[in-house]
mmCIF file of C-alpha atoms in Angstrom:
data_model
loop_
_atom_site.group_PDB
_atom_site.id
_atom_site.type_symbol
_atom_site.label_atom_id
_atom_site.label_comp_id
_atom_site.label_asym_id
_atom_site.label_seq_id
_atom_site.Cartn_x
_atom_site.Cartn_y
_atom_site.Cartn_z
ATOM 1 C CA MET U 805 135.501 42.689 -62.693
ATOM 2 C CA PRO U 806 133.872 39.591 -64.191
ATOM 3 C CA ALA U 807 130.158 39.927 -64.787
ATOM 4 C CA LYS U 808 127.830 38.449 -62.125
ATOM 5 C CA ARG U 809 126.452 35.129 -63.177
ATOM 6 C CA SER U 810 122.732 34.820 -63.331
ATOM 7 C CA PRO U 811 121.239 31.984 -61.282
ATOM 8 C CA ALA U 812 120.356 28.869 -63.193
ATOM 9 C CA ARG U 813 116.798 28.974 -64.530
ATOM 10 C CA ARG U 814 114.465 26.296 -63.295
ATOM 11 C CA PRO U 815 112.366 24.521 -65.865
ATOM 12 C CA THR U 816 108.648 25.401 -65.829
ATOM 13 C CA MET U 817 105.407 23.824 -66.818
ATOM 14 C CA LYS U 818 105.504 26.125 -69.850
ATOM 15 C CA ASP U 819 108.801 24.575 -70.943
ATOM 16 C CA ILE U 820 107.326 21.050 -70.535
ATOM 17 C CA ALA U 821 104.295 22.129 -72.630
ATOM 18 C CA GLN U 822 106.349 23.531 -75.403
ATOM 19 C CA ARG U 823 108.707 20.490 -75.491
ATOM 20 C CA ALA U 824 105.826 17.960 -75.319
ATOM 21 C CA GLY U 825 103.619 19.886 -77.814
ATOM 22 C CA VAL U 826 100.651 20.128 -75.376
ATOM 23 C CA SER U 827 98.909 22.920 -73.413
ATOM 24 C CA GLU U 828 100.066 23.987 -69.937
ATOM 25 C CA SER U 829 96.751 22.833 -68.489
ATOM 26 C CA ALA U 830 97.448 19.334 -69.969
ATOM 27 C CA VAL U 831 100.871 19.323 -68.236
ATOM 28 C CA SER U 832 99.127 20.227 -65.048
ATOM 29 C CA PHE U 833 96.663 17.477 -65.346
ATOM 30 C CA ALA U 834 99.405 14.960 -66.198
ATOM 31 C CA LEU U 835 101.838 15.818 -63.454
ATOM 32 C CA ASN U 836 99.193 15.966 -60.782
ATOM 33 C CA ASP U 837 97.508 12.709 -61.709
ATOM 34 C CA ARG U 838 94.153 14.403 -62.592
ATOM 35 C CA PRO U 839 91.742 13.308 -65.286
ATOM 36 C CA GLY U 840 91.517 15.284 -68.552
ATOM 37 C CA VAL U 841 94.408 13.857 -70.574
ATOM 38 C CA SER U 842 95.021 10.544 -72.159
ATOM 39 C CA GLU U 843 97.523 7.949 -70.787
ATOM 40 C CA ILE U 844 99.737 8.552 -73.876
ATOM 41 C CA THR U 845 99.844 12.271 -73.266
ATOM 42 C CA ARG U 846 100.414 11.683 -69.486
ATOM 43 C CA ASP U 847 103.390 9.454 -70.180
ATOM 44 C CA ARG U 848 104.907 11.912 -72.721
ATOM 45 C CA VAL U 849 104.559 14.791 -70.328
ATOM 46 C CA ARG U 850 106.237 12.817 -67.575
ATOM 47 C CA ARG U 851 109.188 11.828 -69.781
ATOM 48 C CA VAL U 852 109.749 15.388 -70.787
ATOM 49 C CA ALA U 853 109.490 16.566 -67.219
ATOM 50 C CA GLU U 854 112.171 14.057 -66.286
ATOM 51 C CA GLN U 855 114.434 15.049 -69.098
ATOM 52 C CA LEU U 856 114.210 18.700 -68.204
ATOM 53 C CA GLY U 857 114.792 17.992 -64.550
ATOM 54 C CA TRP U 858 111.559 19.542 -63.392
ATOM 55 C CA ARG U 859 110.458 19.238 -59.760
ATOM 56 C CA PRO U 860 107.220 20.560 -58.180
ATOM 57 C CA SER U 861 107.626 23.873 -56.279
ATOM 58 C CA THR U 862 107.140 23.457 -52.488
ATOM 59 C CA ALA U 863 105.510 26.868 -52.329
ATOM 60 C CA ALA U 864 103.120 25.975 -55.160
ATOM 61 C CA ARG U 865 102.209 22.670 -53.332
ATOM 62 C CA GLN U 866 101.423 24.628 -50.206
ATOM 63 C CA LEU U 867 99.245 27.162 -52.059
ATOM 64 C CA SER U 868 97.359 24.360 -53.808
ATOM 65 C CA GLY U 869 96.849 22.416 -50.596
ATOM 66 C CA GLU U 870 98.956 19.529 -51.666
ATOM 67 C CA GLY U 871 101.381 19.665 -48.754
ATOM 68 C CA THR U 872 104.973 20.799 -48.010
ATOM 69 C CA ALA U 873 106.848 17.590 -48.909
ATOM 70 C CA THR U 874 108.396 17.924 -45.375
ATOM 71 C CA VAL U 875 107.919 15.973 -42.084
ATOM 72 C CA GLY U 876 108.988 17.103 -38.734
ATOM 73 C CA LEU U 877 110.891 15.516 -35.780
ATOM 74 C CA VAL U 878 111.251 17.335 -32.424
ATOM 75 C CA LEU U 879 113.521 16.079 -29.672
ATOM 76 C CA ALA U 880 112.923 17.268 -26.179
ATOM 77 C CA ARG U 881 116.089 16.108 -24.380
ATOM 78 C CA PRO U 882 119.178 17.762 -22.911
ATOM 79 C CA ALA U 883 121.209 18.824 -25.945
ATOM 80 C CA ASP U 884 124.540 17.892 -24.343
ATOM 81 C CA THR U 885 123.432 14.210 -24.129
ATOM 82 C CA LEU U 886 122.769 13.815 -27.889
ATOM 83 C CA GLY U 887 126.202 13.750 -29.297
ATOM 84 C CA VAL U 888 127.079 10.506 -27.455
ATOM 85 C CA ASP U 889 123.864 8.692 -28.052
ATOM 86 C CA SER U 890 124.212 6.392 -31.083
ATOM 87 C CA PHE U 891 120.506 5.309 -31.000
ATOM 88 C CA PHE U 892 119.213 8.599 -32.495
ATOM 89 C CA LEU U 893 121.898 8.835 -35.136
ATOM 90 C CA GLN U 894 120.923 5.291 -36.366
ATOM 91 C CA LEU U 895 117.168 5.944 -35.988
ATOM 92 C CA ILE U 896 117.460 9.150 -38.121
ATOM 93 C CA SER U 897 119.540 7.332 -40.616
ATOM 94 C CA GLY U 898 116.834 4.839 -41.202
ATOM 95 C CA ILE U 899 114.163 7.551 -41.375
ATOM 96 C CA GLN U 900 116.093 9.508 -43.924
ATOM 97 C CA GLU U 901 116.522 6.446 -46.188
ATOM 98 C CA VAL U 902 112.678 6.252 -46.684
ATOM 99 C CA LEU U 903 112.209 10.066 -46.878
ATOM 100 C CA ALA U 904 114.853 10.369 -49.556
ATOM 101 C CA GLU U 905 113.045 7.653 -51.641
ATOM 102 C CA ARG U 906 109.964 9.766 -51.459
ATOM 103 C CA HIS U 907 111.739 13.078 -51.987
ATOM 104 C CA LEU U 908 110.597 14.267 -48.587
ATOM 105 C CA GLY U 909 112.489 16.650 -46.376
ATOM 106 C CA LEU U 910 113.070 16.302 -42.627
ATOM 107 C CA LEU U 911 112.704 19.337 -40.394
ATOM 108 C CA PHE U 912 114.491 18.644 -37.150
ATOM 109 C CA GLN U 913 114.436 20.653 -33.942
ATOM 110 C CA VAL U 914 115.816 20.154 -30.402
ATOM 111 C CA VAL U 915 113.855 21.802 -27.493
ATOM 112 C CA GLU U 916 114.078 21.950 -23.705
ATOM 113 C CA ASP U 917 110.943 20.092 -22.732
ATOM 114 C CA VAL U 918 107.546 18.670 -23.909
ATOM 115 C CA ASP U 919 105.794 22.059 -23.426
ATOM 116 C CA ASP U 920 108.254 23.601 -25.947
ATOM 117 C CA GLU U 921 107.734 20.549 -28.221
ATOM 118 C CA CYS U 922 103.962 21.135 -28.265
ATOM 119 C CA ALA U 923 104.507 24.817 -29.046
ATOM 120 C CA VAL U 924 106.603 23.800 -32.062
ATOM 121 C CA TYR U 925 103.820 21.546 -33.319
ATOM 122 C CA ARG U 926 101.288 24.377 -32.977
ATOM 123 C CA ARG U 927 103.584 26.729 -34.907
ATOM 124 C CA TRP U 928 104.387 24.227 -37.682
ATOM 125 C CA TRP U 929 100.699 23.463 -38.094
ATOM 126 C CA ALA U 930 99.728 27.137 -38.284
ATOM 127 C CA GLU U 931 102.487 27.918 -40.660
ATOM 128 C CA HIS U 932 101.810 24.774 -42.874
ATOM 129 C CA ARG U 933 105.494 23.808 -42.346
ATOM 130 C CA VAL U 934 105.137 20.016 -42.281
ATOM 131 C CA ASP U 935 102.750 17.408 -43.567
ATOM 132 C CA GLY U 936 103.211 15.013 -40.554
ATOM 133 C CA VAL U 937 105.579 14.392 -37.640
ATOM 134 C CA LEU U 938 107.545 11.609 -36.018
ATOM 135 C CA VAL U 939 107.140 11.598 -32.255
ATOM 136 C CA VAL U 940 109.906 10.134 -30.046
ATOM 137 C CA ASP U 941 110.283 9.407 -26.385
ATOM 138 C CA PRO U 942 106.606 8.962 -25.438
ATOM 139 C CA ARG U 943 105.809 9.781 -21.891
ATOM 140 C CA THR U 944 103.651 7.999 -19.389
ATOM 141 C CA ASP U 945 101.545 11.100 -19.094
ATOM 142 C CA ASP U 946 101.748 12.596 -22.654
ATOM 143 C CA ALA U 947 99.969 15.570 -23.897
ATOM 144 C CA ARG U 948 101.377 15.289 -27.429
ATOM 145 C CA PRO U 949 99.021 12.636 -28.951
ATOM 146 C CA GLY U 950 95.958 14.561 -27.928
ATOM 147 C CA LEU U 951 97.361 17.798 -29.340
ATOM 148 C CA LEU U 952 98.231 16.154 -32.645
ATOM 149 C CA ASP U 953 94.705 14.606 -32.761
ATOM 150 C CA GLU U 954 93.264 18.074 -32.155
ATOM 151 C CA LEU U 955 95.433 19.685 -34.939
ATOM 152 C CA GLY U 956 94.724 16.826 -37.334
ATOM 153 C CA LEU U 957 98.471 16.425 -38.031
ATOM 154 C CA PRO U 958 99.383 12.827 -39.075
ATOM 155 C CA ALA U 959 102.021 11.323 -36.737
ATOM 156 C CA VAL U 960 103.862 8.197 -35.865
ATOM 157 C CA VAL U 961 104.738 7.626 -32.229
ATOM 158 C CA ILE U 962 108.066 5.720 -32.036
ATOM 159 C CA GLY U 963 108.395 3.525 -28.922
ATOM 160 C CA GLY U 964 104.819 3.908 -27.805
ATOM 161 C CA ALA U 965 102.619 1.181 -26.328
ATOM 162 C CA PRO U 966 100.768 -1.018 -28.856
ATOM 163 C CA ASP U 967 97.391 -0.277 -27.306
ATOM 164 C CA ALA U 968 97.897 3.499 -27.254
ATOM 165 C CA ARG U 969 95.506 4.404 -30.109
ATOM 166 C CA HIS U 970 94.670 7.860 -31.303
ATOM 167 C CA PRO U 971 92.789 8.791 -34.472
ATOM 168 C CA GLY U 972 95.313 9.573 -37.200
ATOM 169 C CA LEU U 973 98.330 8.452 -35.143
ATOM 170 C CA SER U 974 100.247 5.269 -35.715
ATOM 171 C CA THR U 975 102.583 3.546 -33.247
ATOM 172 C CA VAL U 976 105.850 1.721 -33.918
ATOM 173 C CA TRP U 977 106.574 -0.142 -30.648
ATOM 174 C CA ALA U 978 109.325 -2.294 -29.234
ATOM 175 C CA ASP U 979 108.891 -4.919 -26.579
ATOM 176 C CA ASP U 980 110.991 -3.324 -23.853
ATOM 177 C CA ALA U 981 109.259 -5.531 -21.206
ATOM 178 C CA GLY U 982 110.124 -8.771 -23.028
ATOM 179 C CA ALA U 983 113.653 -7.620 -23.466
ATOM 180 C CA MET U 984 114.109 -6.730 -19.786
ATOM 181 C CA ALA U 985 112.499 -9.975 -18.702
ATOM 182 C CA ALA U 986 115.008 -11.883 -20.850
ATOM 183 C CA VAL U 987 117.996 -10.093 -19.349
ATOM 184 C CA VAL U 988 116.842 -10.663 -15.782
ATOM 185 C CA GLY U 989 116.152 -14.351 -16.612
ATOM 186 C CA ARG U 990 119.595 -14.764 -17.933
ATOM 187 C CA LEU U 991 121.319 -12.980 -15.047
ATOM 188 C CA TYR U 992 119.247 -15.117 -12.672
ATOM 189 C CA GLU U 993 120.446 -18.280 -14.524
ATOM 190 C CA LEU U 994 124.101 -17.132 -13.903
ATOM 191 C CA GLY U 995 123.385 -16.790 -10.215
ATOM 192 C CA HIS U 996 122.835 -13.050 -9.819
ATOM 193 C CA ARG U 997 120.484 -11.948 -7.127
ATOM 194 C CA ARG U 998 121.519 -8.304 -6.545
ATOM 195 C CA ILE U 999 120.800 -6.479 -9.748
ATOM 196 C CA VAL U 1000 120.727 -2.638 -10.307
ATOM 197 C CA HIS U 1001 119.184 -1.231 -13.475
ATOM 198 C CA ILE U 1002 120.802 2.135 -14.287
ATOM 199 C CA ALA U 1003 118.003 3.611 -16.284
ATOM 200 C CA GLY U 1004 117.422 6.579 -18.544
ATOM 201 C CA LEU U 1005 115.209 9.637 -18.059
ATOM 202 C CA PRO U 1006 112.310 9.219 -15.662
ATOM 203 C CA GLY U 1007 108.837 9.646 -17.050
ATOM 204 C CA LEU U 1008 109.722 8.164 -20.441
ATOM 205 C CA ALA U 1009 107.246 5.351 -21.379
ATOM 206 C CA HIS U 1010 110.039 2.903 -22.197
ATOM 207 C CA THR U 1011 112.004 3.722 -19.026
ATOM 208 C CA GLU U 1012 108.937 3.070 -16.918
ATOM 209 C CA ARG U 1013 108.091 -0.183 -18.743
ATOM 210 C CA ARG U 1014 111.659 -1.465 -18.087
ATOM 211 C CA ILE U 1015 111.399 -0.461 -14.437
ATOM 212 C CA ARG U 1016 108.048 -2.145 -13.962
ATOM 213 C CA THR U 1017 109.260 -5.314 -15.689
ATOM 214 C CA LEU U 1018 112.425 -5.452 -13.484
ATOM 215 C CA ARG U 1019 110.299 -5.152 -10.385
ATOM 216 C CA ALA U 1020 107.868 -7.801 -11.490
ATOM 217 C CA GLU U 1021 110.573 -10.216 -12.428
ATOM 218 C CA ALA U 1022 112.304 -9.662 -9.063
ATOM 219 C CA ASP U 1023 108.964 -10.139 -7.110
ATOM 220 C CA ARG U 1024 108.339 -13.340 -9.157
ATOM 221 C CA ARG U 1025 111.691 -14.672 -8.064
ATOM 222 C CA GLY U 1026 111.661 -13.457 -4.595
ATOM 223 C CA LEU U 1027 114.596 -11.070 -5.133
ATOM 224 C CA THR U 1028 114.662 -8.265 -2.598
ATOM 225 C CA GLU U 1029 117.958 -6.504 -3.605
ATOM 226 C CA VAL U 1030 116.985 -5.354 -7.132
ATOM 227 C CA ARG U 1031 116.101 -1.767 -8.041
ATOM 228 C CA SER U 1032 116.312 0.906 -10.721
ATOM 229 C CA VAL U 1033 118.006 4.304 -10.682
ATOM 230 C CA THR U 1034 117.149 6.945 -13.224
ATOM 231 C CA THR U 1035 119.663 9.183 -14.941
ATOM 232 C CA ASP U 1036 119.994 11.545 -18.004
ATOM 233 C CA TYR U 1037 121.685 8.945 -20.181
ATOM 234 C CA SER U 1038 124.949 10.684 -19.980
ATOM 235 C CA ASP U 1039 128.379 9.069 -19.332
ATOM 236 C CA ALA U 1040 128.842 11.398 -16.280
ATOM 237 C CA GLU U 1041 125.697 10.221 -14.571
ATOM 238 C CA GLY U 1042 126.282 6.647 -15.594
ATOM 239 C CA ALA U 1043 129.660 6.702 -13.825
ATOM 240 C CA ALA U 1044 128.384 8.592 -10.824
ATOM 241 C CA VAL U 1045 125.506 6.271 -10.170
ATOM 242 C CA THR U 1046 127.815 3.203 -10.649
ATOM 243 C CA ARG U 1047 130.098 4.518 -8.011
ATOM 244 C CA ARG U 1048 127.125 5.197 -5.635
ATOM 245 C CA VAL U 1049 125.537 1.768 -5.943
ATOM 246 C CA LEU U 1050 128.907 -0.122 -5.763
ATOM 247 C CA GLU U 1051 130.004 1.819 -2.656
ATOM 248 C CA GLY U 1052 126.591 2.023 -0.976
ATOM 249 C CA GLY U 1053 125.192 -1.395 -1.780
ATOM 250 C CA VAL U 1054 121.504 -2.319 -2.415
ATOM 251 C CA PRO U 1055 119.785 -1.300 -0.199
ATOM 252 C CA LYS U 1056 122.071 1.396 1.293
ATOM 253 C CA GLY U 1057 124.518 -0.179 3.527
ATOM 254 C CA GLY U 1058 123.972 -3.708 2.160
ATOM 255 C CA SER U 1059 126.191 -5.718 -0.154
ATOM 256 C CA PRO U 1060 127.024 -4.208 -3.588
ATOM 257 C CA PRO U 1061 125.148 -5.482 -6.599
ATOM 258 C CA THR U 1062 126.590 -8.332 -8.761
ATOM 259 C CA ALA U 1063 125.053 -7.180 -12.010
ATOM 260 C CA LEU U 1064 124.380 -3.827 -13.524
ATOM 261 C CA VAL U 1065 122.056 -3.246 -16.495
ATOM 262 C CA TYR U 1066 122.537 0.087 -18.225
ATOM 263 C CA ASP U 1067 119.863 1.778 -20.541
ATOM 264 C CA ASN U 1068 122.500 2.709 -23.147
ATOM 265 C CA ASP U 1069 126.037 1.798 -24.305
ATOM 266 C CA VAL U 1070 127.601 5.092 -23.229
ATOM 267 C CA MET U 1071 126.672 4.733 -19.625
ATOM 268 C CA ALA U 1072 127.666 1.041 -19.598
ATOM 269 C CA VAL U 1073 131.224 1.944 -20.789
ATOM 270 C CA ALA U 1074 131.496 4.803 -18.197
ATOM 271 C CA GLY U 1075 130.126 2.342 -15.603
ATOM 272 C CA VAL U 1076 132.806 -0.254 -16.384
ATOM 273 C CA ALA U 1077 135.508 2.418 -15.995
ATOM 274 C CA ALA U 1078 134.078 3.554 -12.700
ATOM 275 C CA ALA U 1079 133.789 0.032 -11.302
ATOM 276 C CA THR U 1080 137.419 -0.721 -12.297
ATOM 277 C CA GLU U 1081 138.562 2.470 -10.566
ATOM 278 C CA LEU U 1082 136.853 1.265 -7.390
ATOM 279 C CA GLY U 1083 138.619 -2.067 -7.573
ATOM 280 C CA PHE U 1084 135.793 -4.196 -8.942
ATOM 281 C CA SER U 1085 136.632 -6.605 -11.744
ATOM 282 C CA VAL U 1086 134.130 -7.110 -14.616
ATOM 283 C CA PRO U 1087 132.625 -9.739 -14.693
ATOM 284 C CA GLY U 1088 134.499 -11.260 -11.697
ATOM 285 C CA ASP U 1089 132.855 -9.041 -9.169
ATOM 286 C CA VAL U 1090 130.123 -7.430 -11.145
ATOM 287 C CA SER U 1091 128.461 -8.375 -14.522
ATOM 288 C CA VAL U 1092 127.443 -5.555 -16.953
ATOM 289 C CA VAL U 1093 124.797 -5.502 -19.678
ATOM 290 C CA ALA U 1094 124.256 -2.465 -22.019
ATOM 291 C CA TRP U 1095 120.716 -1.895 -23.540
ATOM 292 C CA GLU U 1096 121.908 -0.721 -26.955
ATOM 293 C CA ASP U 1097 124.566 -2.625 -28.740
ATOM 294 C CA SER U 1098 127.051 -0.535 -30.766
ATOM 295 C CA ALA U 1099 130.659 -0.453 -31.939
ATOM 296 C CA LEU U 1100 131.505 1.151 -28.540
ATOM 297 C CA CYS U 1101 130.546 -2.031 -26.850
ATOM 298 C CA ARG U 1102 133.388 -3.738 -28.795
ATOM 299 C CA MET U 1103 135.953 -1.088 -28.203
ATOM 300 C CA VAL U 1104 136.416 -1.546 -24.455
ATOM 301 C CA LYS U 1105 137.820 -4.364 -22.365
ATOM 302 C CA PRO U 1106 136.021 -6.396 -21.500
ATOM 303 C CA TRP U 1107 133.687 -6.439 -24.518
ATOM 304 C CA LEU U 1108 130.187 -5.630 -23.285
ATOM 305 C CA SER U 1109 127.231 -7.985 -23.366
ATOM 306 C CA ALA U 1110 124.394 -5.949 -24.907
ATOM 307 C CA LEU U 1111 120.860 -6.045 -26.203
ATOM 308 C CA SER U 1112 120.984 -5.740 -29.975
ATOM 309 C CA ARG U 1113 118.338 -4.518 -32.323
ATOM 310 C CA ASP U 1114 118.282 -3.077 -35.825
ATOM 311 C CA THR U 1115 117.847 0.551 -34.997
ATOM 312 C CA VAL U 1116 118.217 1.700 -38.657
ATOM 313 C CA SER U 1117 115.313 -0.607 -39.593
ATOM 314 C CA PHE U 1118 113.299 0.711 -36.584
ATOM 315 C CA GLY U 1119 113.652 4.213 -38.217
ATOM 316 C CA ARG U 1120 112.703 2.920 -41.657
ATOM 317 C CA THR U 1121 109.619 1.282 -40.211
ATOM 318 C CA ALA U 1122 108.509 4.493 -38.531
ATOM 319 C CA ALA U 1123 109.018 6.492 -41.795
ATOM 320 C CA VAL U 1124 107.135 4.020 -43.850
ATOM 321 C CA GLU U 1125 104.218 4.144 -41.427
ATOM 322 C CA LEU U 1126 104.213 8.008 -41.626
ATOM 323 C CA THR U 1127 104.285 8.043 -45.463
ATOM 324 C CA SER U 1128 101.405 5.521 -45.408
ATOM 325 C CA LEU U 1129 99.388 7.937 -43.271
ATOM 326 C CA LEU U 1130 100.282 10.762 -45.693
ATOM 327 C CA ASP U 1131 98.978 8.629 -48.538
ATOM 328 C CA GLY U 1132 95.648 8.177 -46.715
ATOM 329 C CA GLY U 1133 96.331 4.915 -45.045
ATOM 330 C CA PRO U 1134 94.787 3.907 -41.630
ATOM 331 C CA ALA U 1135 96.505 4.409 -38.286
ATOM 332 C CA ARG U 1136 97.818 1.197 -36.942
ATOM 333 C CA ALA U 1137 100.245 -0.261 -34.290
ATOM 334 C CA VAL U 1138 103.416 -2.109 -35.743
ATOM 335 C CA GLY U 1139 105.755 -4.047 -33.591
ATOM 336 C CA VAL U 1140 109.534 -4.540 -34.247
ATOM 337 C CA PRO U 1141 111.515 -7.630 -33.225
ATOM 338 C CA VAL U 1142 112.392 -7.997 -29.493
ATOM 339 C CA PRO U 1143 116.027 -6.948 -28.870
ATOM 340 C CA GLY U 1144 118.175 -9.995 -28.428
ATOM 341 C CA LEU U 1145 120.887 -10.340 -25.741
ATOM 342 C CA ILE U 1146 124.408 -10.831 -27.207
ATOM 343 C CA GLU U 1147 126.607 -12.242 -24.429
ATOM 344 C CA ARG U 1148 130.196 -11.156 -24.459
ATOM 345 C CA ASP U 1149 132.977 -10.889 -21.826
ATOM 346 C CA SER U 1150 131.199 -8.549 -19.392
ATOM 347 C CA THR U 1151 128.761 -11.113 -18.111
ATOM 348 C CA GLY U 1152 129.449 -14.367 -16.296
ATOM 349 C CA PRO U 1153 128.457 -16.536 -13.353
ATOM 350 C CA CYS U 1154 127.989 -14.632 -10.067
ATOM 351 C CA GLY U 1155 131.329 -14.619 -8.274
ATOM 352 C CA ALA U 1156 130.090 -12.949 -5.141
ATOM 353 C CA CYS U 1157 126.945 -15.126 -4.552
ATOM 354 C CA GLY U 1158 126.484 -15.733 -0.823
ATOM 355 C CA ALA U 1159 128.848 -12.845 0.033
#
């Protein structure tokens, strides 16, 4: 039997000291940006450390109070809806780009609800598992910011309101209200007066902002056959709600809507299929708009009109704000560009107006 190989030996500060011709304490001062060594010595030590492939030990960083080099992200959503949602894949991709540049790890966990999410934060804080967290899906009545304030855990809330300030917490926000107003305005220009918003999870701050804006825009224009219906973001519920509103009308027993606005691309694709099965043509009988643009919107017929934004950039912005907090920067609110409507084949002039 071949002899068992010994694991590769990691370079130590002692190795660096011997190679650089200095004491171990000088190496420690140089690598931790502490006074006590000259700039010439500091530069020599860093060059040697790079040559040897030395990296700081996470355990040692924790013991010295310098952090874990890890940030956390907890997602409280139904696990079976995540595999089809391109938004989070792109968001995490942008986050990871920034974290990789800083040699920071990402600790990711999926839980059932916000109570479980709060329990995770408490455990991570007690165990010194993360230096900060990224918070997604802000709620209208949200206990998480207060908890993170109490724990003193730096955090960035992704998709929060710009005026939601908490000490130590930054917010990266998108103008969902402005985007919804633009969609309703364009559909109104095309003659649509019966509009249904097939929304995401109830209680999410961005869902409620979109619902409120739709209602306000409808009231401003005197539209009475406009409403929102919440779902779990899945294709199954997207199709089921589409069938219900097209067969039942708005309000129940009235004429079917002439335009449908979906809170993600997956529901929009499922909705087009359901509408077609019922004998509705898109956009002849009903126009369709998807909130999140993706390749999926261009893989169906007709191609879907969609609100487009740079979600990868959204994730990068959130990660940059968190690293700024970890570096001692102030908490702040940062806006990202308003999603723009890309009109494709699934929207057109209202063909059922007056019907």
